[in-house]
Amino acid sequence: QVQVAESGGGSVSSGGSLALSCVFSGAFNDNVCMAWFRQSLGKERELVADIDAGDSTRYDDSVQGRFTITRDSAENTLYLQMRSLKPEDSAVYFCAAVSCPQWWALRRAMPGVGYWGRGIQVTVSS
């Protein structure tokens, strides 16, 4: 059983910075892909950034150059550093992890796939 604990987030003015972290505890193998998603009111959950078992990263175009995803594999911890925040970045952010062979399903946020955090609110005011 994997437990997920998220922290960070909050409120900031446009142009500010925030950091999120997520600890996955419990039985976890080494070939794990991790990601951050976000969901704002009335919209579908969207993939923000992901990092694979080899620490290769990918970003949605909307956050490229402003967000940085990293991981500490020894501690099963995932991070998201957010800079130059914009009001449109406001959303509930979710961390997620899955065995990499199932990444194709997690990236689509398919129900029942992977381990998910409960979500952290990020609010950016103009």
Short mmCIF file of C-alpha atoms in Angstrom, two decimals:
data_model
loop_
_atom_site.label_atom_id
_atom_site.label_comp_id
_atom_site.label_asym_id
_atom_site.label_seq_id
_atom_site.Cartn_x
_atom_site.Cartn_y
_atom_site.Cartn_z
CA GLN A 1 0.00 0.00 0.00
CA VAL A 2 1.47 3.35 -1.06
CA GLN A 3 0.55 6.49 0.83
CA VAL A 4 0.92 9.92 -0.71
CA ALA A 5 1.53 13.14 1.20
CA GLU A 6 1.56 16.48 -0.60
CA SER A 7 2.70 19.80 0.75
CA GLY A 8 3.31 23.33 -0.40
CA GLY A 9 1.05 25.46 -2.55
CA GLY A 10 -0.91 28.43 -1.31
CA SER A 11 -1.55 31.91 -2.66
CA VAL A 12 0.81 34.26 -4.44
CA SER A 13 0.69 37.33 -6.64
CA SER A 14 1.29 37.15 -10.35
CA GLY A 15 5.00 36.74 -11.06
CA GLY A 16 5.64 35.02 -7.76
CA SER A 17 6.94 31.55 -6.98
CA LEU A 18 5.67 28.51 -5.16
CA ALA A 19 6.95 25.00 -4.57
CA LEU A 20 5.13 21.72 -4.20
CA SER A 21 6.39 18.45 -2.83
CA CYS A 22 4.96 14.96 -2.66
CA VAL A 23 6.20 11.96 -0.70
CA PHE A 24 5.24 8.44 -1.73
CA SER A 25 5.71 6.00 1.12
CA GLY A 26 5.25 2.26 1.13
CA ALA A 27 6.16 -0.51 -1.27
CA PHE A 28 7.58 1.11 -4.39
CA ASN A 29 9.75 -0.35 -7.11
CA ASP A 30 12.55 1.46 -8.90
CA ASN A 31 10.99 1.80 -12.35
CA VAL A 32 8.53 4.52 -11.42
CA CYS A 33 7.34 7.44 -13.50
CA MET A 34 6.00 10.50 -11.71
CA ALA A 35 4.03 13.53 -12.72
CA TRP A 36 2.17 16.64 -11.69
CA PHE A 37 -1.32 17.31 -12.96
CA ARG A 38 -3.62 20.23 -12.34
CA GLN A 39 -7.33 20.84 -12.55
CA SER A 40 -9.14 24.14 -12.43
CA LEU A 41 -12.86 24.65 -11.97
CA GLY A 42 -14.87 23.39 -14.89
CA LYS A 43 -11.88 21.99 -16.73
CA GLU A 44 -10.45 18.54 -17.20
CA ARG A 45 -7.38 17.41 -15.32
CA GLU A 46 -4.29 18.21 -17.38
CA LEU A 47 -0.73 16.96 -17.30
CA VAL A 48 1.68 19.70 -16.28
CA ALA A 49 5.04 17.93 -16.10
CA ASP A 50 6.42 14.43 -15.83
CA ILE A 51 9.69 12.73 -14.99
CA ASP A 52 10.67 9.19 -15.81
CA ALA A 53 12.85 6.66 -14.00
CA GLY A 54 15.92 8.06 -15.72
CA ASP A 55 15.06 11.64 -14.68
CA SER A 56 14.09 12.74 -18.18
CA THR A 57 11.49 15.47 -17.97
CA ARG A 58 8.71 16.85 -20.12
CA TYR A 59 6.54 19.90 -19.71
CA ASP A 60 3.29 21.20 -21.05
CA ASP A 61 3.91 24.17 -23.33
CA SER A 62 2.03 26.44 -20.93
CA VAL A 63 4.62 25.94 -18.17
CA GLN A 64 7.80 25.27 -20.16
CA GLY A 65 10.59 27.49 -18.88
CA ARG A 66 8.71 28.45 -15.73
CA PHE A 67 8.18 25.14 -13.90
CA THR A 68 10.78 22.57 -12.91
CA ILE A 69 9.98 19.00 -11.94
CA THR A 70 12.52 17.00 -9.98
CA ARG A 71 12.60 13.89 -7.89
CA ASP A 72 14.61 12.33 -5.10
CA SER A 73 14.38 8.65 -5.92
CA ALA A 74 16.05 7.58 -2.67
CA GLU A 75 13.30 9.33 -0.72
CA ASN A 76 10.47 8.67 -3.21
CA THR A 77 9.80 12.39 -3.23
CA LEU A 78 8.59 14.48 -6.13
CA TYR A 79 8.96 18.24 -6.41
CA LEU A 80 7.57 21.02 -8.56
CA GLN A 81 9.18 24.44 -8.49
CA MET A 82 6.92 27.07 -10.04
CA ARG A 83 8.21 30.51 -11.05
CA SER A 84 6.74 33.49 -12.87
CA LEU A 85 3.31 32.31 -11.91
CA LYS A 86 0.28 33.57 -13.79
CA PRO A 87 -3.39 33.72 -12.78
CA GLU A 88 -4.11 30.97 -15.28
CA ASP A 89 -1.84 28.66 -13.28
CA SER A 90 -4.42 28.72 -10.49
CA ALA A 91 -5.71 25.20 -9.96
CA VAL A 92 -5.64 22.20 -7.70
CA TYR A 93 -2.37 20.40 -8.32
CA PHE A 94 -2.08 16.62 -8.00
CA CYS A 95 1.02 14.47 -7.84
CA ALA A 96 0.92 10.98 -9.25
CA ALA A 97 3.17 7.99 -9.74
CA VAL A 98 2.94 4.72 -11.58
CA SER A 99 5.11 1.86 -12.70
CA CYS A 100 6.57 3.17 -15.96
CA PRO A 101 5.05 0.47 -18.20
CA GLN A 102 1.66 1.92 -17.20
CA TRP A 103 2.66 5.50 -17.92
CA TRP A 104 0.50 5.50 -21.07
CA ALA A 105 -2.56 5.13 -18.82
CA LEU A 106 -1.51 7.54 -16.08
CA ARG A 107 -0.75 10.37 -18.50
CA ARG A 108 -4.40 10.16 -19.55
CA ALA A 109 -5.45 10.28 -15.89
CA MET A 110 -7.34 7.05 -16.37
CA PRO A 111 -9.36 6.13 -13.27
CA GLY A 112 -7.79 3.59 -10.97
CA VAL A 113 -4.32 3.95 -12.44
CA GLY A 114 -1.35 4.89 -10.29
CA TYR A 115 -1.02 6.53 -6.91
CA TRP A 116 -2.41 10.01 -6.50
CA GLY A 117 -2.18 12.77 -3.98
CA ARG A 118 -5.36 14.44 -2.76
CA GLY A 119 -4.50 17.74 -4.40
CA ILE A 120 -3.05 21.09 -3.31
CA GLN A 121 -4.61 24.44 -4.07
CA VAL A 122 -2.47 26.98 -5.91
CA THR A 123 -3.96 30.45 -6.31
CA VAL A 124 -2.30 33.22 -8.31
CA SER A 125 -3.83 36.66 -8.08
CA SER A 126 -3.39 39.32 -10.74
#
